[in-house]
XYZ file of C-alpha atoms in Angstrom:
306
model
C 14.594 -18.786 42.330
C 15.800 -21.758 40.288
C 13.638 -23.095 37.479
C 12.878 -26.399 39.253
C 11.396 -24.521 42.202
C 9.441 -22.304 39.808
C 7.968 -25.338 38.038
C 6.879 -26.809 41.371
C 5.230 -23.521 42.272
C 3.305 -22.945 39.041
C 2.007 -26.513 38.722
C 0.252 -25.978 42.049
C -1.408 -22.864 40.642
C 0.780 -20.293 42.377
C 1.906 -17.158 40.555
C 5.510 -16.005 40.351
C 6.554 -12.518 41.384
C 8.242 -10.241 38.863
C 11.636 -10.858 40.510
C 11.117 -14.630 40.501
C 10.255 -14.521 36.809
C 13.359 -12.447 36.087
C 15.495 -15.069 37.818
C 13.953 -17.955 35.871
C 14.088 -16.174 32.511
C 17.756 -15.397 33.041
C 18.381 -19.123 33.508
C 16.428 -19.919 30.335
C 18.183 -17.329 28.199
C 21.669 -18.033 29.534
C 21.463 -21.761 28.810
C 21.313 -22.751 32.473
C 18.002 -24.614 32.094
C 17.583 -27.925 30.278
C 15.173 -28.286 27.329
C 12.912 -30.461 29.501
C 12.819 -27.796 32.196
C 12.046 -25.042 29.691
C 9.252 -27.083 28.114
C 7.760 -27.934 31.505
C 7.995 -24.342 32.671
C 6.278 -22.711 29.702
C 3.623 -25.440 29.604
C 2.905 -24.930 33.300
C 2.632 -21.182 32.799
C 0.227 -21.674 29.910
C -2.030 -23.971 31.970
C -1.964 -21.649 34.999
C -2.275 -18.476 32.934
C 0.434 -15.824 32.725
C 0.045 -12.817 35.037
C 1.064 -9.220 34.393
C 3.959 -9.577 36.880
C 5.231 -12.697 35.129
C 5.050 -11.147 31.668
C 6.728 -7.932 32.853
C 9.610 -9.923 34.339
C 10.068 -11.952 31.167
C 9.979 -8.861 28.950
C 12.602 -7.117 31.077
C 15.021 -10.012 30.628
C 14.418 -10.273 26.879
C 14.939 -6.530 26.448
C 18.124 -6.608 28.490
C 19.590 -9.431 26.404
C 18.529 -8.075 23.003
C 21.013 -6.369 20.696
C 20.234 -2.653 20.966
C 19.329 -0.744 17.802
C 20.167 2.954 18.118
C 17.493 4.630 16.020
C 18.754 8.115 16.773
C 15.333 9.037 18.154
C 15.620 10.550 21.634
C 12.632 8.824 23.213
C 13.784 10.035 26.630
C 12.869 13.590 25.653
C 9.405 12.511 24.545
C 10.043 12.072 20.829
C 8.058 9.234 19.274
C 9.549 6.020 17.922
C 6.773 3.712 16.799
C 6.319 0.001 16.273
C 3.277 -1.548 14.607
C 3.361 -5.234 15.348
C 1.211 -8.293 15.876
C 1.673 -11.534 17.732
C 0.656 -13.487 14.645
C -0.815 -16.902 15.234
C -4.382 -15.717 14.715
C -4.985 -18.156 11.857
C -7.011 -15.594 9.901
C -4.852 -15.628 6.774
C -5.193 -11.855 6.369
C -2.744 -9.854 4.275
C 0.198 -8.008 5.829
C -1.713 -5.176 7.460
C 0.816 -4.082 10.096
C 3.715 -4.111 7.640
C 1.823 -2.028 5.081
C 0.593 0.322 7.793
C 4.176 0.846 8.962
C 5.117 2.389 5.613
C 2.147 4.768 5.703
C 2.925 5.881 9.253
C 6.572 6.473 8.316
C 5.445 8.495 5.295
C 3.415 10.639 7.700
C 6.674 11.589 9.412
C 6.700 9.241 12.411
C 9.924 7.181 12.736
C 9.106 3.464 12.702
C 11.258 0.623 14.040
C 9.288 -2.343 12.721
C 10.061 -5.441 14.775
C 9.079 -8.738 13.180
C 9.724 -12.289 12.119
C 8.697 -14.872 9.576
C 5.163 -16.274 9.464
C 3.692 -18.237 12.358
C 0.289 -19.299 11.057
C -0.108 -17.322 7.826
C 1.525 -17.871 4.453
C 3.643 -14.786 4.849
C 4.898 -12.850 7.869
C 6.418 -9.381 7.916
C 9.920 -10.714 7.258
C 8.708 -12.884 4.381
C 6.914 -10.077 2.564
C 9.706 -7.557 3.106
C 12.217 -10.053 1.763
C 10.002 -10.510 -1.309
C 9.967 -6.720 -1.680
C 13.765 -6.730 -1.778
C 14.832 -6.205 1.836
C 18.034 -7.894 2.969
C 17.060 -9.617 6.219
C 20.693 -10.009 7.244
C 21.007 -6.305 8.123
C 22.767 -5.923 11.464
C 21.746 -3.554 14.246
C 23.799 -0.652 12.899
C 22.386 -1.038 9.391
C 18.802 -1.292 10.653
C 19.386 1.840 12.723
C 20.718 3.654 9.655
C 17.488 2.821 7.808
C 15.423 4.464 10.550
C 17.741 7.466 10.644
C 17.852 8.043 6.876
C 14.437 7.002 5.515
C 12.303 6.960 8.665
C 11.647 3.221 8.811
C 13.769 0.162 9.516
C 13.074 -3.531 9.973
C 14.365 -5.283 13.084
C 14.536 -8.991 12.281
C 13.902 -10.729 15.592
C 16.146 -13.815 15.172
C 19.212 -11.627 14.553
C 18.601 -9.337 17.511
C 17.411 -11.812 20.149
C 20.289 -14.297 20.077
C 19.655 -15.479 23.642
C 16.315 -16.896 22.517
C 18.186 -19.780 20.886
C 17.909 -21.833 24.075
C 14.094 -21.794 23.943
C 13.647 -22.520 20.233
C 13.854 -26.317 20.526
C 11.453 -26.731 23.475
C 8.965 -24.308 21.918
C 8.951 -26.222 18.652
C 8.766 -29.635 20.295
C 5.821 -28.912 22.614
C 3.937 -27.261 19.758
C 1.590 -25.069 21.818
C 1.285 -21.340 22.258
C 3.311 -20.154 25.206
C 4.461 -16.952 26.851
C 7.059 -16.591 24.094
C 4.299 -15.981 21.539
C 3.388 -12.740 23.280
C 6.854 -11.542 24.325
C 8.129 -10.667 20.842
C 5.865 -7.658 20.243
C 6.874 -6.187 23.616
C 10.633 -6.508 23.186
C 11.470 -4.031 20.419
C 15.287 -3.781 20.326
C 15.151 -0.076 19.446
C 13.034 0.792 22.478
C 9.938 2.018 20.628
C 7.852 4.121 23.019
C 4.567 4.204 21.078
C 3.090 0.977 19.817
C 0.066 -0.464 18.036
C 0.008 -4.123 19.012
C -2.315 -6.778 17.636
C -2.922 -9.963 19.620
C -4.319 -13.401 18.755
C -6.886 -13.485 21.589
C -9.325 -10.856 22.849
C -8.573 -11.606 26.498
C -4.945 -10.559 26.006
C -5.715 -6.958 25.056
C -6.026 -5.478 28.559
C -3.312 -7.704 30.037
C -0.675 -6.708 27.498
C -1.650 -3.040 27.662
C -1.115 -3.187 31.428
C 2.280 -4.813 30.858
C 3.377 -2.133 28.387
C 2.193 0.681 30.655
C 4.122 -0.863 33.560
C 7.195 -0.943 31.345
C 6.940 2.788 30.633
C 5.327 2.851 27.192
C 4.314 6.420 26.300
C 1.199 5.238 24.441
C -0.031 1.823 23.386
C -3.130 0.433 21.748
C -3.443 -3.341 22.086
C -6.109 -4.618 19.719
C -8.025 -7.681 18.548
C -10.539 -7.805 15.718
C -13.615 -9.992 15.338
C -12.903 -12.807 12.944
C -9.823 -13.512 15.068
C -7.500 -10.885 13.627
C -4.460 -9.473 15.386
C -5.247 -5.958 14.129
C -8.108 -3.513 13.952
C -10.592 -4.797 11.425
C -13.347 -3.752 9.046
C -14.809 -7.281 9.208
C -16.544 -6.619 12.530
C -15.994 -5.130 15.955
C -12.512 -4.246 17.162
C -11.583 -4.476 20.844
C -9.031 -1.947 22.101
C -7.055 -1.565 25.319
C -5.652 1.975 25.362
C -2.685 2.489 27.657
C -1.106 5.845 28.504
C -0.237 8.017 31.505
C -0.139 4.954 33.738
C -3.711 3.865 33.039
C -5.523 1.457 30.714
C -9.030 1.952 29.338
C -10.978 -0.395 27.085
C -13.482 0.256 24.325
C -14.678 -1.071 20.986
C -15.178 0.381 17.516
C -17.090 -0.723 14.444
C -15.932 0.126 10.898
C -19.012 2.303 10.432
C -17.937 4.449 13.404
C -15.046 5.778 11.327
C -16.778 5.933 7.970
C -15.523 2.648 6.547
C -17.516 -0.046 4.781
C -17.772 -3.452 6.449
C -16.136 -6.306 4.523
C -15.734 -10.066 4.784
C -12.575 -11.935 5.735
C -12.331 -13.106 2.119
C -11.842 -9.484 1.025
C -8.700 -9.088 3.123
C -7.146 -12.484 2.481
C -3.377 -12.537 2.060
C -1.373 -13.886 -0.845
C -0.585 -17.586 -1.109
C 3.130 -16.832 -1.494
C 5.470 -14.040 -0.368
C 5.584 -12.801 -3.966
C 1.786 -12.484 -4.057
C 1.811 -10.792 -0.655
C 4.396 -8.309 -1.904
C 2.167 -7.415 -4.845
C -0.705 -6.787 -2.427
C 1.458 -4.395 -0.414
C 2.492 -2.566 -3.581
C -1.136 -2.309 -4.700
C -2.327 -0.848 -1.407
C 0.557 1.613 -1.185
C -0.198 2.553 -4.771
C -3.705 3.567 -3.701
C -5.758 0.649 -5.041
C -9.199 1.099 -3.510
C -10.914 -1.705 -1.624
C -11.070 -3.555 1.668
C -7.297 -3.953 2.016
C -6.742 -0.215 1.689
C -9.520 0.404 4.224
C -7.827 -1.977 6.671
C -4.604 -0.008 6.352
C -6.426 3.315 6.743
C -8.102 2.080 9.929
C -4.866 0.853 11.466
C -2.921 3.921 10.348
C -5.519 6.134 11.993
C -5.144 4.180 15.224
C -1.349 4.361 15.078
C -1.456 8.138 14.636
C -4.209 8.585 17.259
């Protein structure tokens, strides 16, 4: 299916099949679609609402065109390679929970291939804070893989490993709305992580994205959203979880008190105003400084190791 036909179909409210989405995404990522067509297509999808089939097709193309990172973890034999990642864009301004949690999980002996980018709506995304902590973001796929192999954790900087995304950058920026691309990143880990804790910017996405990841063969996934509009499990209120494994998805909620943690306000988990401040927060939490930020990391670490 060509992208013009796909646009005609979705603007009349019809869904695309997985194969149709694969065809269109290949055109987008190979430069065969114009910026106007890409903008119209992703806007139409957003208005119609993306289906599981459509997201699965898009993820398959992005994974195929990504630069592979060989972590050395044989996921085919059942060994675990984990990613702890959020969509961002939640507007909460929370500190770097998933990034900090990734270090704790790696310290517990689980290899982590942390996939991430610079900030979307916060002052500091995973790439920003890691750069402030001294990480060289220009590491290529082989160097990132070596980090996972030697110290148990590596950072996969999305712009360097998803080169084919360059064709969609302009239209995404110019239309200025959330689109399917905002949710694809966390599902397209270039190292092929098979266990994942994924935070999303909207509660209604939890079950949908868990179904996508299960369809794509994920060994275990928790897709989560926290009250207060956080793309992680939270101690500020109720957390909504879609738990995917063994081909099925179940949903449930937890409160901080259910796991012995004290409820806190959003103000208690606010992130730094600059990457340097955010880096100091990460150091403080990893150094064991008690408080709401440490409790957030404990909650998310527990979920990741669940």
